[in-house]
Backbone as a printed PyTorch tensor [residue, N CA C, xyz], in Angstrom:
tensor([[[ 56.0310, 105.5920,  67.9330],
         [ 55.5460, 106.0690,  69.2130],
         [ 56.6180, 106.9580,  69.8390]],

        [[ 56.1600, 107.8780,  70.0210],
         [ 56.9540, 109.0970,  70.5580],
         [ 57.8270, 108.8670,  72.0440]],

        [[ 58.8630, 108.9190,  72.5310],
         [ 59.4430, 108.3370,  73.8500],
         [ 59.4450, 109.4570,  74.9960]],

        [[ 58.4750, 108.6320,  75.4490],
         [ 58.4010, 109.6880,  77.3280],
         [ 59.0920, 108.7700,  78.1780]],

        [[ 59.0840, 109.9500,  79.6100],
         [ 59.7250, 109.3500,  80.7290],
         [ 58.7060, 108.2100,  81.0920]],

        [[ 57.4850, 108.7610,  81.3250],
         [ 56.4740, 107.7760,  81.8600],
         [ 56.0510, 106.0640,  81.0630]],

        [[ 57.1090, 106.1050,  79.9600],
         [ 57.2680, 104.7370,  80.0070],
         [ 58.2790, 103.4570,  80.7320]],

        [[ 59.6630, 104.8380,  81.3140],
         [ 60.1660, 104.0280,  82.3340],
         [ 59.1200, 103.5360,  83.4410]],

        [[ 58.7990, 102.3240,  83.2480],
         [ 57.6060, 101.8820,  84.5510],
         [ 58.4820, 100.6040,  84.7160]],

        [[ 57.6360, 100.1140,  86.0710],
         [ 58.1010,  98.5870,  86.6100],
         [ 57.2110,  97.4650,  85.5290]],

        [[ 58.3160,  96.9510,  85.3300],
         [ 58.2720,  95.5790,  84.3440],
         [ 58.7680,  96.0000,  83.2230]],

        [[ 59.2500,  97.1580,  82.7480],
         [ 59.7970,  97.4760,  81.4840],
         [ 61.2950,  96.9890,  81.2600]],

        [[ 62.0880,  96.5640,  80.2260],
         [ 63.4060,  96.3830,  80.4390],
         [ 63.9380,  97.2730,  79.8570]],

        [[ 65.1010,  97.6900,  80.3280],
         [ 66.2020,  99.0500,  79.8720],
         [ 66.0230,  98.5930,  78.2360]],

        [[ 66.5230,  97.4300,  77.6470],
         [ 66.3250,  97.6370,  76.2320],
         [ 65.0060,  97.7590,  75.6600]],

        [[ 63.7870,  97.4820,  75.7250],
         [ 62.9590,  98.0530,  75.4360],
         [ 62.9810,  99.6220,  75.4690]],

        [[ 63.1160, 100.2000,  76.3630],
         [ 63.2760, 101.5160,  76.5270],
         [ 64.4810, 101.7450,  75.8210]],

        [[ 65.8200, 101.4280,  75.3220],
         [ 66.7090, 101.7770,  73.8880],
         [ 65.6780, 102.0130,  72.9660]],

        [[ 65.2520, 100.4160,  72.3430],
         [ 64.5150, 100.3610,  71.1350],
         [ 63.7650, 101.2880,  70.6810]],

        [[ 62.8810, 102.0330,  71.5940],
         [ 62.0400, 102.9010,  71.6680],
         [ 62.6690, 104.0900,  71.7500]],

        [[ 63.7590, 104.3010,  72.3030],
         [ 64.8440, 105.7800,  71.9050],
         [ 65.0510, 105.7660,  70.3600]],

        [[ 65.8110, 104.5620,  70.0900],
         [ 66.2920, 104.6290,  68.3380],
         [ 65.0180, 104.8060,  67.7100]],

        [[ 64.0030, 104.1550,  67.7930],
         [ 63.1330, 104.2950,  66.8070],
         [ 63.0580, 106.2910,  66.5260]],

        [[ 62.6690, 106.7080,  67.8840],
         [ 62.0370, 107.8520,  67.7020],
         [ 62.9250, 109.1220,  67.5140]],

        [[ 64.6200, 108.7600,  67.8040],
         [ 65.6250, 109.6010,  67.0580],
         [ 65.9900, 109.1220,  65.5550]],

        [[ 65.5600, 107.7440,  65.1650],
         [ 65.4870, 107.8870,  63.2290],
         [ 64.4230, 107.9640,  62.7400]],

        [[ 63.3980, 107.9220,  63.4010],
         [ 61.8130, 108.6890,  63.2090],
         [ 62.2090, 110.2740,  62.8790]],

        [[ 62.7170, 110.8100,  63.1490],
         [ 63.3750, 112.2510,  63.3800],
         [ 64.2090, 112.7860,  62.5060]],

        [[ 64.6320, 111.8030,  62.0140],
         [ 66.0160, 111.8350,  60.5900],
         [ 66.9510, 111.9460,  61.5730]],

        [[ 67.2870, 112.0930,  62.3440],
         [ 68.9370, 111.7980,  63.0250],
         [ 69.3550, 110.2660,  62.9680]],

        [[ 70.7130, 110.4970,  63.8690],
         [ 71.0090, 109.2470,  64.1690],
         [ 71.2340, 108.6400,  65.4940]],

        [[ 71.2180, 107.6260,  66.2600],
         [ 72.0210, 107.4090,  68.0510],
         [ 73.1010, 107.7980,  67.3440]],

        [[ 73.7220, 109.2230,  68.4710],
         [ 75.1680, 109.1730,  68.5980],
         [ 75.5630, 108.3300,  69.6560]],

        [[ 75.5220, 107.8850,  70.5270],
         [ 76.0570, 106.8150,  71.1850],
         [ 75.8900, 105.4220,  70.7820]],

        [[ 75.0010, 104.7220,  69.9000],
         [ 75.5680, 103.6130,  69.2720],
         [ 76.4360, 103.0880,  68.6720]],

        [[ 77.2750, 102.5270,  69.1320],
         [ 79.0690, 102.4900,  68.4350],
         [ 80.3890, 103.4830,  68.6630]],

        [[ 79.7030, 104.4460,  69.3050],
         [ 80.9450, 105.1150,  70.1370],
         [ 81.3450, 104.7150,  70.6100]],

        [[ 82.6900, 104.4850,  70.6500],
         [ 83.6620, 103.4000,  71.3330],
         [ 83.2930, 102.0370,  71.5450]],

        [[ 82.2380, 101.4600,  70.9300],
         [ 82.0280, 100.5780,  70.7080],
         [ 80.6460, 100.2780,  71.6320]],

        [[ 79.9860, 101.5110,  72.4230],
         [ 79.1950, 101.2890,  73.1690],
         [ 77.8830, 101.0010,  72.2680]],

        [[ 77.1520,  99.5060,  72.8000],
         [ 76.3110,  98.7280,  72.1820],
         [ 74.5380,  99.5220,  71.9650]],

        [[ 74.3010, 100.8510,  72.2020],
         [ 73.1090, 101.5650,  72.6170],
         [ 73.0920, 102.2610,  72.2600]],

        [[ 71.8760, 102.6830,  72.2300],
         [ 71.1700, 104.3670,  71.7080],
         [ 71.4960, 105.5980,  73.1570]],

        [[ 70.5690, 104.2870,  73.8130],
         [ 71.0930, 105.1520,  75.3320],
         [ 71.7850, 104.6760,  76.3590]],

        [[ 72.3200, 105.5940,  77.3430],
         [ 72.8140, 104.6470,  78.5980],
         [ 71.0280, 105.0240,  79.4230]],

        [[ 71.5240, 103.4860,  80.1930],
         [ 70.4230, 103.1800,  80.9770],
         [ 71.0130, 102.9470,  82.5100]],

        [[ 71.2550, 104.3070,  83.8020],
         [ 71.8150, 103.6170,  84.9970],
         [ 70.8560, 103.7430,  85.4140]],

        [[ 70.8610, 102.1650,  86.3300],
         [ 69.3960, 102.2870,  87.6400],
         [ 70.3230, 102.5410,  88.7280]],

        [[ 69.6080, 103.3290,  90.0830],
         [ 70.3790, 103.1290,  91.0630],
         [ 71.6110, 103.5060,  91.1280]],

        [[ 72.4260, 102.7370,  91.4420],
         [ 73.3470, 103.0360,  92.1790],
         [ 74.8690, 103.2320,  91.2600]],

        [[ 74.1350, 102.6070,  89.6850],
         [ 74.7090, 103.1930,  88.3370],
         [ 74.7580, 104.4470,  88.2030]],

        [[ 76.1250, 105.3810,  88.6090],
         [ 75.8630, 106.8270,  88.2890],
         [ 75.7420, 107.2740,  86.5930]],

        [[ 76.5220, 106.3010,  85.4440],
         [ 76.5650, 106.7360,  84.3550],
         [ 76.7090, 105.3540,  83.2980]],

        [[ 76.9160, 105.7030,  82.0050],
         [ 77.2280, 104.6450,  80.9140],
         [ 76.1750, 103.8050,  81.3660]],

        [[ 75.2710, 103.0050,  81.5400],
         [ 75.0610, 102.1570,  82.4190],
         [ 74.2590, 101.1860,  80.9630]],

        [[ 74.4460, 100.2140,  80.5000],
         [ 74.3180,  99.6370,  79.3010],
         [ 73.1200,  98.7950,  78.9850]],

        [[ 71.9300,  99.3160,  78.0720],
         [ 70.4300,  98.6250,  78.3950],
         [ 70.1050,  96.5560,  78.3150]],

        [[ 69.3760,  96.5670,  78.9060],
         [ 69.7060,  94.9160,  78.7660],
         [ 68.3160,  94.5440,  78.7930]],

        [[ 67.9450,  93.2760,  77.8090],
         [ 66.4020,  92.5640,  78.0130],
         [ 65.9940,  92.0440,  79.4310]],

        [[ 67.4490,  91.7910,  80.0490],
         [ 67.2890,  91.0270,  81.3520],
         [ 67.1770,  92.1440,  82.7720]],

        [[ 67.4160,  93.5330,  82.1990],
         [ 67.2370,  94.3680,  83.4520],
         [ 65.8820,  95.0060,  83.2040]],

        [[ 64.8900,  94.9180,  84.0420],
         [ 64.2500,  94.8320,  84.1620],
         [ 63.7030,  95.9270,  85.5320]],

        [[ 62.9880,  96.9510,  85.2420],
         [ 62.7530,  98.1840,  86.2040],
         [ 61.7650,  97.3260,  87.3850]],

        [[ 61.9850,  98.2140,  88.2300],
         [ 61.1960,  97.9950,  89.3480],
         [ 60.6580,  98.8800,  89.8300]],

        [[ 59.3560,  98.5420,  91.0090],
         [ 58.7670,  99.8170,  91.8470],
         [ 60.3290, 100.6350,  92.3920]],

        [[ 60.1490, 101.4690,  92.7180],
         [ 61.0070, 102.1930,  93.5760],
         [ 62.4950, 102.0790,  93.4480]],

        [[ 62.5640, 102.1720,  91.6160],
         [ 64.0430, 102.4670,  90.8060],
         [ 64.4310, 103.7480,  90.6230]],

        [[ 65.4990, 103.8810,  90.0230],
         [ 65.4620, 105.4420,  89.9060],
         [ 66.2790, 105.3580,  88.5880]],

        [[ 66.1660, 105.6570,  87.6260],
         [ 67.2060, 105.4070,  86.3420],
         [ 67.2870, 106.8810,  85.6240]],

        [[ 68.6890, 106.8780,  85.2410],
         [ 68.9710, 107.7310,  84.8690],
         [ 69.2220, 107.6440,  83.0050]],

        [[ 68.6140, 108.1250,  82.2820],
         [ 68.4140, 107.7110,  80.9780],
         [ 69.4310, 109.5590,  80.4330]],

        [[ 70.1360, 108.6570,  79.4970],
         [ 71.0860, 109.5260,  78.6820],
         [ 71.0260, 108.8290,  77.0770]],

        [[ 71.0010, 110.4810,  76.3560],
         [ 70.7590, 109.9430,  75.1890],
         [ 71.2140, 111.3450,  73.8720]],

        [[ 71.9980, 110.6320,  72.6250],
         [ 72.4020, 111.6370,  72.0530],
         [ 71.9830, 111.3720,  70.9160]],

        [[ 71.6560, 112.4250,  70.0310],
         [ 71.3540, 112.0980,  68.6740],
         [ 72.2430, 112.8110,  67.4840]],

        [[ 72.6950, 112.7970,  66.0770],
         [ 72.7760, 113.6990,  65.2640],
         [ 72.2750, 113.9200,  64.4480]],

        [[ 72.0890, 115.2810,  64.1330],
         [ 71.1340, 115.4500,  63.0690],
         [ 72.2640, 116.6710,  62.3300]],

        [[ 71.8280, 116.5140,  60.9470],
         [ 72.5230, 117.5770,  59.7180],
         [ 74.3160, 117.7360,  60.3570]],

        [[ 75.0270, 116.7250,  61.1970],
         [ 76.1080, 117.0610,  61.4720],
         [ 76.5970, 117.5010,  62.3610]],

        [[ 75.3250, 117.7870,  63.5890],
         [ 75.4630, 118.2550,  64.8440],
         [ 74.9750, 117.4640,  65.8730]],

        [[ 75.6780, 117.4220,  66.5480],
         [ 75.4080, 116.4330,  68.2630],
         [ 74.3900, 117.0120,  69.0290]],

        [[ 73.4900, 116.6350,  69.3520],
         [ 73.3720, 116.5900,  70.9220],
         [ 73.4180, 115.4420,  71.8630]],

        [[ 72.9510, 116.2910,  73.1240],
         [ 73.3830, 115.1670,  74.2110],
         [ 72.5480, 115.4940,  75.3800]],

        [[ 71.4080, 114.9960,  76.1840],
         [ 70.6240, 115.1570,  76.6610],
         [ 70.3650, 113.7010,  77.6460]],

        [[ 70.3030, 114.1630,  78.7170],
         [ 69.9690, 113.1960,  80.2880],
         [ 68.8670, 113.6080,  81.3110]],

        [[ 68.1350, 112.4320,  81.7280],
         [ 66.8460, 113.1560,  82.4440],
         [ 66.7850, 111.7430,  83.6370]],

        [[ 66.7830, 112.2270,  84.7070],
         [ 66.5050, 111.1070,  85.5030],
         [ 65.0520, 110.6970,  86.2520]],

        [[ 64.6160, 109.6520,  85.9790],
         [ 63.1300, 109.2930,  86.2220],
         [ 62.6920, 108.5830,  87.2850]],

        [[ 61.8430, 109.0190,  88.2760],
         [ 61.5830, 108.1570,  89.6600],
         [ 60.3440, 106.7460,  88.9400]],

        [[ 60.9400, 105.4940,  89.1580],
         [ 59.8470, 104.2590,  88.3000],
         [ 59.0970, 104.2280,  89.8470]],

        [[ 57.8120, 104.1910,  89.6230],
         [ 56.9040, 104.2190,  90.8070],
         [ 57.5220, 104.7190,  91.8400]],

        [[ 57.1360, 104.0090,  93.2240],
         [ 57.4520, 105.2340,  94.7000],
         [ 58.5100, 105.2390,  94.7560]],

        [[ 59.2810, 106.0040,  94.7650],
         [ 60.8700, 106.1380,  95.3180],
         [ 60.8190, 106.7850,  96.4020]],

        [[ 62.1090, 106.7810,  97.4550],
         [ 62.0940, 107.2390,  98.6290],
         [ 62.3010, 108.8870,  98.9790]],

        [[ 62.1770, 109.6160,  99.4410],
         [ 61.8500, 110.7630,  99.4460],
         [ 63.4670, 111.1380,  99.2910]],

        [[ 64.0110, 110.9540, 100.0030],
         [ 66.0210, 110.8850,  99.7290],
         [ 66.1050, 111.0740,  98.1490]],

        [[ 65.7460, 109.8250,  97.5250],
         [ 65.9550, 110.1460,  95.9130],
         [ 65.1690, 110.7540,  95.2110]],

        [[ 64.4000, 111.3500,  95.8290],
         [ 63.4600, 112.3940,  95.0010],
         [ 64.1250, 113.8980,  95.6280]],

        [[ 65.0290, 114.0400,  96.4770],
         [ 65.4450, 115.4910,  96.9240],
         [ 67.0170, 115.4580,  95.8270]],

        [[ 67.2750, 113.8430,  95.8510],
         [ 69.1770, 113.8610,  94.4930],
         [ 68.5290, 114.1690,  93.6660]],

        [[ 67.3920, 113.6480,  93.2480],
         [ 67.2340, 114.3520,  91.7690],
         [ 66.6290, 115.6920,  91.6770]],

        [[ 66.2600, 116.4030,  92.2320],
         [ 66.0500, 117.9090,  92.6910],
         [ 67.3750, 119.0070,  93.1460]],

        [[ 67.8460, 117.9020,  93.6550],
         [ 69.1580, 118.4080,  94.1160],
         [ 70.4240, 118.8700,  92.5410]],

        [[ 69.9420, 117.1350,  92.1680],
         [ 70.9300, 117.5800,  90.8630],
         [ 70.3120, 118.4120,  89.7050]],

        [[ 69.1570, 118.5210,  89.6380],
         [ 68.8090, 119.7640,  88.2840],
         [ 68.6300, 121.0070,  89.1500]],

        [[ 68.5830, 121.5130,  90.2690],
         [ 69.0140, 122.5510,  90.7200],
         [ 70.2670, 122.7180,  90.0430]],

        [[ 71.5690, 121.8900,  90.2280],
         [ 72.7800, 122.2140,  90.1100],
         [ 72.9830, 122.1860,  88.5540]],

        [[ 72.2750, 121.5490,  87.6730],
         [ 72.3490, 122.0140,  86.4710],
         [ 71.8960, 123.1200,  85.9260]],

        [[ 70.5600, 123.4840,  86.5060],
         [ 70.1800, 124.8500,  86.0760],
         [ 70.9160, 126.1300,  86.6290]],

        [[ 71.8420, 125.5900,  87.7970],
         [ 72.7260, 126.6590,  88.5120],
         [ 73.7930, 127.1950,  87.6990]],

        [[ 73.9810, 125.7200,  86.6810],
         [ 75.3570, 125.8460,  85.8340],
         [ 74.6080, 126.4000,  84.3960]],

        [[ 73.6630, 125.8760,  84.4640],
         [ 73.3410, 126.7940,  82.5670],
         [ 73.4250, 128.3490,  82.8670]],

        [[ 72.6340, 128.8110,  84.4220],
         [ 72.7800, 130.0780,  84.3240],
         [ 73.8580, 130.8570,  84.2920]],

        [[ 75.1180, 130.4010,  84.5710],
         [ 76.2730, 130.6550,  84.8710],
         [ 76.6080, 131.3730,  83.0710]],

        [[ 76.5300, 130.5140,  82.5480],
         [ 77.1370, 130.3070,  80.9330],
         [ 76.4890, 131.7690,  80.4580]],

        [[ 77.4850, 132.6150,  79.9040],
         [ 77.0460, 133.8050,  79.1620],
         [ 78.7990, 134.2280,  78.7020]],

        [[ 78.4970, 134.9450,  77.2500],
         [ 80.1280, 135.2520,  77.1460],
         [ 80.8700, 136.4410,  77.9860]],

        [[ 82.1640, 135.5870,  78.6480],
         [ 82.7140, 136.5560,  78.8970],
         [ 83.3540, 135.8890,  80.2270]],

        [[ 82.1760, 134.7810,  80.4630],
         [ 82.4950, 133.8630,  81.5260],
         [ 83.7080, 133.4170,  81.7610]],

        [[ 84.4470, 132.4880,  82.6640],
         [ 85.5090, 131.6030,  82.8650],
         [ 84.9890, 130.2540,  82.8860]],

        [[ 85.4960, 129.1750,  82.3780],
         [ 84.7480, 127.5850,  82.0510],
         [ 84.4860, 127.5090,  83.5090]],

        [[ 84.9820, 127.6600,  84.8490],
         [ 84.9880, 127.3020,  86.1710],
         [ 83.9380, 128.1530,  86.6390]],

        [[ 83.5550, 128.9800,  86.4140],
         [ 82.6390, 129.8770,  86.4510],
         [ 81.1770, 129.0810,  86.8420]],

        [[ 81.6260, 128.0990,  86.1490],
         [ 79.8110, 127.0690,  85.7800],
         [ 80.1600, 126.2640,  86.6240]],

        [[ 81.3480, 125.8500,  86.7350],
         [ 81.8750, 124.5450,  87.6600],
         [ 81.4750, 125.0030,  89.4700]],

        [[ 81.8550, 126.0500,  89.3850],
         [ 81.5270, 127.0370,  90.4880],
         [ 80.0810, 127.0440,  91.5580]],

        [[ 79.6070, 127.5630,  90.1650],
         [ 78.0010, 127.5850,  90.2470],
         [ 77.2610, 126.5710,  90.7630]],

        [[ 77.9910, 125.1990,  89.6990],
         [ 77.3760, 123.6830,  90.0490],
         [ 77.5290, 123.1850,  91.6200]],

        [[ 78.6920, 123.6360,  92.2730],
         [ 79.2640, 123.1600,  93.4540],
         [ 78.4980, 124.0010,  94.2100]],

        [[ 78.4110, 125.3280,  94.3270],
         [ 77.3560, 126.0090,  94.8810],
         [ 76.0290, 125.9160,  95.4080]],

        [[ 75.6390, 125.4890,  94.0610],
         [ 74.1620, 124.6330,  94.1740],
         [ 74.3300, 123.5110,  95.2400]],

        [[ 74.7850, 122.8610,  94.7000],
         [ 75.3400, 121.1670,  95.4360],
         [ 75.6180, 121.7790,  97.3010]],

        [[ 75.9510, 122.8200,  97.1130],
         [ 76.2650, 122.9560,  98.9450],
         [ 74.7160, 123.4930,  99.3200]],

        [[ 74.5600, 124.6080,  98.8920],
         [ 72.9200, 124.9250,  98.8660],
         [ 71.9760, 124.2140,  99.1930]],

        [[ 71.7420, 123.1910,  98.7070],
         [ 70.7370, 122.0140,  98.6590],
         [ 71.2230, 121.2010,  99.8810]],

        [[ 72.3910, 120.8220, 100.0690],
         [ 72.3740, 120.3050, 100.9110],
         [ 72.5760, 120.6730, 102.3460]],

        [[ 72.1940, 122.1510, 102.3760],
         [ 71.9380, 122.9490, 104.0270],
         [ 70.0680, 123.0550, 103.7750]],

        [[ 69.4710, 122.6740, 103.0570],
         [ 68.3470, 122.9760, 102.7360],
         [ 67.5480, 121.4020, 103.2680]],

        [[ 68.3950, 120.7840, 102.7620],
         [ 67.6230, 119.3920, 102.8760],
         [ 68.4100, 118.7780, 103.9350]],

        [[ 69.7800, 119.0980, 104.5350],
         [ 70.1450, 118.8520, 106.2630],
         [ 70.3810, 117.2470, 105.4020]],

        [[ 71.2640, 117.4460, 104.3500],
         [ 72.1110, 115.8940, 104.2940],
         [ 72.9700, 116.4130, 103.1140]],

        [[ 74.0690, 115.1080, 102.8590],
         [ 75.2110, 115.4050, 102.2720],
         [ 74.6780, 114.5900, 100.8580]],

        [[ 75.6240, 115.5410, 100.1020],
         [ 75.4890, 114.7280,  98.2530],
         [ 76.9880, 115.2610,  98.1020]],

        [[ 76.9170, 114.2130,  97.2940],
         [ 79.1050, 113.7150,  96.4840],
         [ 78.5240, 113.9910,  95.2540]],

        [[ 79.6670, 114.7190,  94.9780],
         [ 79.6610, 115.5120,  93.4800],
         [ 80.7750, 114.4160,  92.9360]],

        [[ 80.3320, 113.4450,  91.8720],
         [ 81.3210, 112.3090,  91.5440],
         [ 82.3930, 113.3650,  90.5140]],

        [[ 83.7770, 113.4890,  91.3270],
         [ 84.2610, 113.9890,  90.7050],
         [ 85.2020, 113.8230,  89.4410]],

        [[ 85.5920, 112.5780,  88.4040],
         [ 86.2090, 112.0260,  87.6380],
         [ 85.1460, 112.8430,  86.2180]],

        [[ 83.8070, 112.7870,  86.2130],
         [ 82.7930, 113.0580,  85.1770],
         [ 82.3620, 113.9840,  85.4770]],

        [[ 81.9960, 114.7830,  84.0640],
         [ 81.2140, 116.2260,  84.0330],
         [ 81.1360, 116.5520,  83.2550]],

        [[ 80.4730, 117.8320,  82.3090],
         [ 80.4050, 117.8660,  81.1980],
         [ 81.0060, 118.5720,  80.0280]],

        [[ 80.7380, 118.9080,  78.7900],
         [ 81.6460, 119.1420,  78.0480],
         [ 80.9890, 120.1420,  76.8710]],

        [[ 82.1770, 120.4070,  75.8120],
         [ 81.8770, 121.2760,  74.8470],
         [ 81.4310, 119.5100,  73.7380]],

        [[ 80.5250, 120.2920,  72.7230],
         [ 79.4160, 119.7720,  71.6830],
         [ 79.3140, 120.2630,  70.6860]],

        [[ 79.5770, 119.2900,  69.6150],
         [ 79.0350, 120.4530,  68.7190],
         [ 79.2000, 119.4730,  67.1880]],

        [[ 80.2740, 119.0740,  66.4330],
         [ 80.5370, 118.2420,  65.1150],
         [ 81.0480, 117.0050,  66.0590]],

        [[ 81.2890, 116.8560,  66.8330],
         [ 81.9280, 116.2200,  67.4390],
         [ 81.0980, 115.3750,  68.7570]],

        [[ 80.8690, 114.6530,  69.5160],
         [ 80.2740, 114.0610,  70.9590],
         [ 80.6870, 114.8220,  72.3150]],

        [[ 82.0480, 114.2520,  72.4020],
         [ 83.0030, 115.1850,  73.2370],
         [ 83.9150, 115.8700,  72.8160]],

        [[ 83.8700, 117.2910,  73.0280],
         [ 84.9910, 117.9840,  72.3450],
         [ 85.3680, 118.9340,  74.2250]],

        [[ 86.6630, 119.5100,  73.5990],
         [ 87.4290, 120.1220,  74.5850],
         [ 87.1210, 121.5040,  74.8790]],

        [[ 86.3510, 122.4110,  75.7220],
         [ 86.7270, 121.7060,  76.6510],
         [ 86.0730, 121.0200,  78.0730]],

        [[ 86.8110, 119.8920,  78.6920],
         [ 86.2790, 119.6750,  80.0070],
         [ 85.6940, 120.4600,  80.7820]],

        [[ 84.3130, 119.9760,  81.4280],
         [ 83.6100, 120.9480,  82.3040],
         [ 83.6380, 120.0200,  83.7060]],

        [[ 83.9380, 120.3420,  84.8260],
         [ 84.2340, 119.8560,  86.0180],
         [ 82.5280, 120.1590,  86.4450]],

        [[ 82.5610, 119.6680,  87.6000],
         [ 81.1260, 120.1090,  88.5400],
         [ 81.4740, 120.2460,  89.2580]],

        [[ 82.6130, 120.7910,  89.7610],
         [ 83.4370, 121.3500,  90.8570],
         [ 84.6090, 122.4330,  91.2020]],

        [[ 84.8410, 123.5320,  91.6900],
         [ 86.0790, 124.0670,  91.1040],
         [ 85.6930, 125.5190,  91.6500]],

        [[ 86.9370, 126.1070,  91.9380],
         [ 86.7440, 127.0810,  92.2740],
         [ 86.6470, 128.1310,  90.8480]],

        [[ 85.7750, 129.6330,  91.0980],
         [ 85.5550, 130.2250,  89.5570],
         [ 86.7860, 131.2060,  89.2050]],

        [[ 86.6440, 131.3670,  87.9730],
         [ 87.7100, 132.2340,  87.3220],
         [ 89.0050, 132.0430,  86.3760]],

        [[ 88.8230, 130.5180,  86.2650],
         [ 89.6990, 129.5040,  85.5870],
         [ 89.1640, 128.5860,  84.5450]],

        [[ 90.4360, 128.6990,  83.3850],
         [ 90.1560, 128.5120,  82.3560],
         [ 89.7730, 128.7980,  81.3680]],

        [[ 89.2330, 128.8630,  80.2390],
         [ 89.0930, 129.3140,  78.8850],
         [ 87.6070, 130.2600,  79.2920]],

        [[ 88.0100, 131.1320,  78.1140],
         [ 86.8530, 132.4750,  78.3240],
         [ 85.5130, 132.0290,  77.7530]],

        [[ 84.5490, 132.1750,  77.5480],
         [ 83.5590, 132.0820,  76.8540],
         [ 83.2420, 132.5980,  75.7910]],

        [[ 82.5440, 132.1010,  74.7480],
         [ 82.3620, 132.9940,  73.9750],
         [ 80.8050, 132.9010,  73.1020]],

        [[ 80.3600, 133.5230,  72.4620],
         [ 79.0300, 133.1920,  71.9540],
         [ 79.1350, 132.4050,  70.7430]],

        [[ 78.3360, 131.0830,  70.5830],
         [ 78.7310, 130.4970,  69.4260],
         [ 78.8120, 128.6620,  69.8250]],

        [[ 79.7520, 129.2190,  71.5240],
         [ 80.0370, 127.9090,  71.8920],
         [ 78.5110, 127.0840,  72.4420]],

        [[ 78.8230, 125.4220,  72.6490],
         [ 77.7400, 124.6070,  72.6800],
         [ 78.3150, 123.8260,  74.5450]],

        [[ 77.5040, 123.7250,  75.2810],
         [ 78.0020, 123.3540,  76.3480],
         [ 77.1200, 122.2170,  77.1990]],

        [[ 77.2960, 120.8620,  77.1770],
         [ 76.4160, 119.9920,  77.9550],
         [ 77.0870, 120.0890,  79.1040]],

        [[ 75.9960, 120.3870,  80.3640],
         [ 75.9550, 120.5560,  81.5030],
         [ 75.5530, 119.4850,  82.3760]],

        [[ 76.6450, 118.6510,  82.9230],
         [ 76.1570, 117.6710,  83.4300],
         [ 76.8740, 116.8830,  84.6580]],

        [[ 75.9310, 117.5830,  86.0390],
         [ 76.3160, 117.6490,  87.1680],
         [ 75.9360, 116.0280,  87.5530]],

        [[ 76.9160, 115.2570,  88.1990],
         [ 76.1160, 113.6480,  88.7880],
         [ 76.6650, 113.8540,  89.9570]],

        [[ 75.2550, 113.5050,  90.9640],
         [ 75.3980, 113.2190,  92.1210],
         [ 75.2770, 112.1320,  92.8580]],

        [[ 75.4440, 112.1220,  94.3800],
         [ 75.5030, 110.8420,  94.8730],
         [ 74.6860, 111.1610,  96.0970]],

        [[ 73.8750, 110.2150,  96.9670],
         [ 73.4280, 110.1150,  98.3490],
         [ 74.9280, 109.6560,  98.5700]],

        [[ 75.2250, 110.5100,  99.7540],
         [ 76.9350, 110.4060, 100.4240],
         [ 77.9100, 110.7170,  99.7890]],

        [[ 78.6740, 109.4630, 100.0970],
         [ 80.0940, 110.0810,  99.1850],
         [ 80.1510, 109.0390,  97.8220]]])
């Protein structure tokens, strides 16, 4: 069975929703790249709430009306990574967390557009923070750009170098070039 968002529903548990990741990335011929990376026990991370990341699937967590989970998930195939995150409203969520998660793929699509060769890595970091102020004169409230995590270069490797901030002023750092692989991945917060 093929894995959609619309099976994050209330009464589902985060590991059910793994199980159903692995199946349908070795349905695929790949493999979970995050199962056993560093020893992490999953196909995917599973954060609800107030989990910004890693957030580790369990039989005993168990979704609810008006969750918000953020599902991350990597696969390899023929020797190459990816790495892909989508965050899902489980029944009504409050209108607040339906503008963060609007808020934050604005700021990702702010940062893919950024990426062309010739760029500066901050360039995107730039962009992302941009967005992130944007949105929040639009929607007349504040979002925290968690600044420790962000995303990275991809490619034979999970994480390779180099670091991508979601913050930063542009024009700094390594040039771009065509060829390179770049997960874009802005996390936000209601507040700080």
């Amino acid at each position: 069975m093929l894995f959609r968002s619309d099976h994050a529903k209330p009464g589902v548990s985060t590991k059910e929703l793994d199980e159903l990741a692995e199946q349908n990335i070795r349905d695929a011929g790949a493999v979970p790249s995050f199962k056993g990376y560093h020893g992490f026990p999953a196909s995917i991370c599973a954060s609800i709430n107030e989990q910004v990341v890693h957030g580790i699937p369990g039989r005993h967590q168990i979704l609810a009306d008006g969750d918000l989970i953020s599902i991350d998930c990597g696969a390899i195939l023929d020797g190459w990574h990816g790495d892909s995150a989508v965050t899902v409203p489980v029944g009504a969520v409050t209108q607040d967390e339906l503008k963060l998660s609007a808020a934050t793929r604005a700021a990702m699509y702010a940062g893919i557009n950024a990426i062309h060769p010739g760029a500066r890595l901050t360039d995107i970091s730039h962009a992302i923070e941009t967005a992130v102020h944007d949105r929040e004169q639009a929607d007349g409230r504040s979002y925290g750009i968690v600044p420790d995590y962000g995303g990275h270069d991809i490619g034979t490797s999970m994480h390779m170098e180099p670091f991508l901030p979601n913050h930063g002023k542009p024009g700094r750092g390594p040039r771009l070039r065509t060829g390179m692989a770049l997960a874009v991945e802005p996390m936000l917060t209601l507040g700080d």
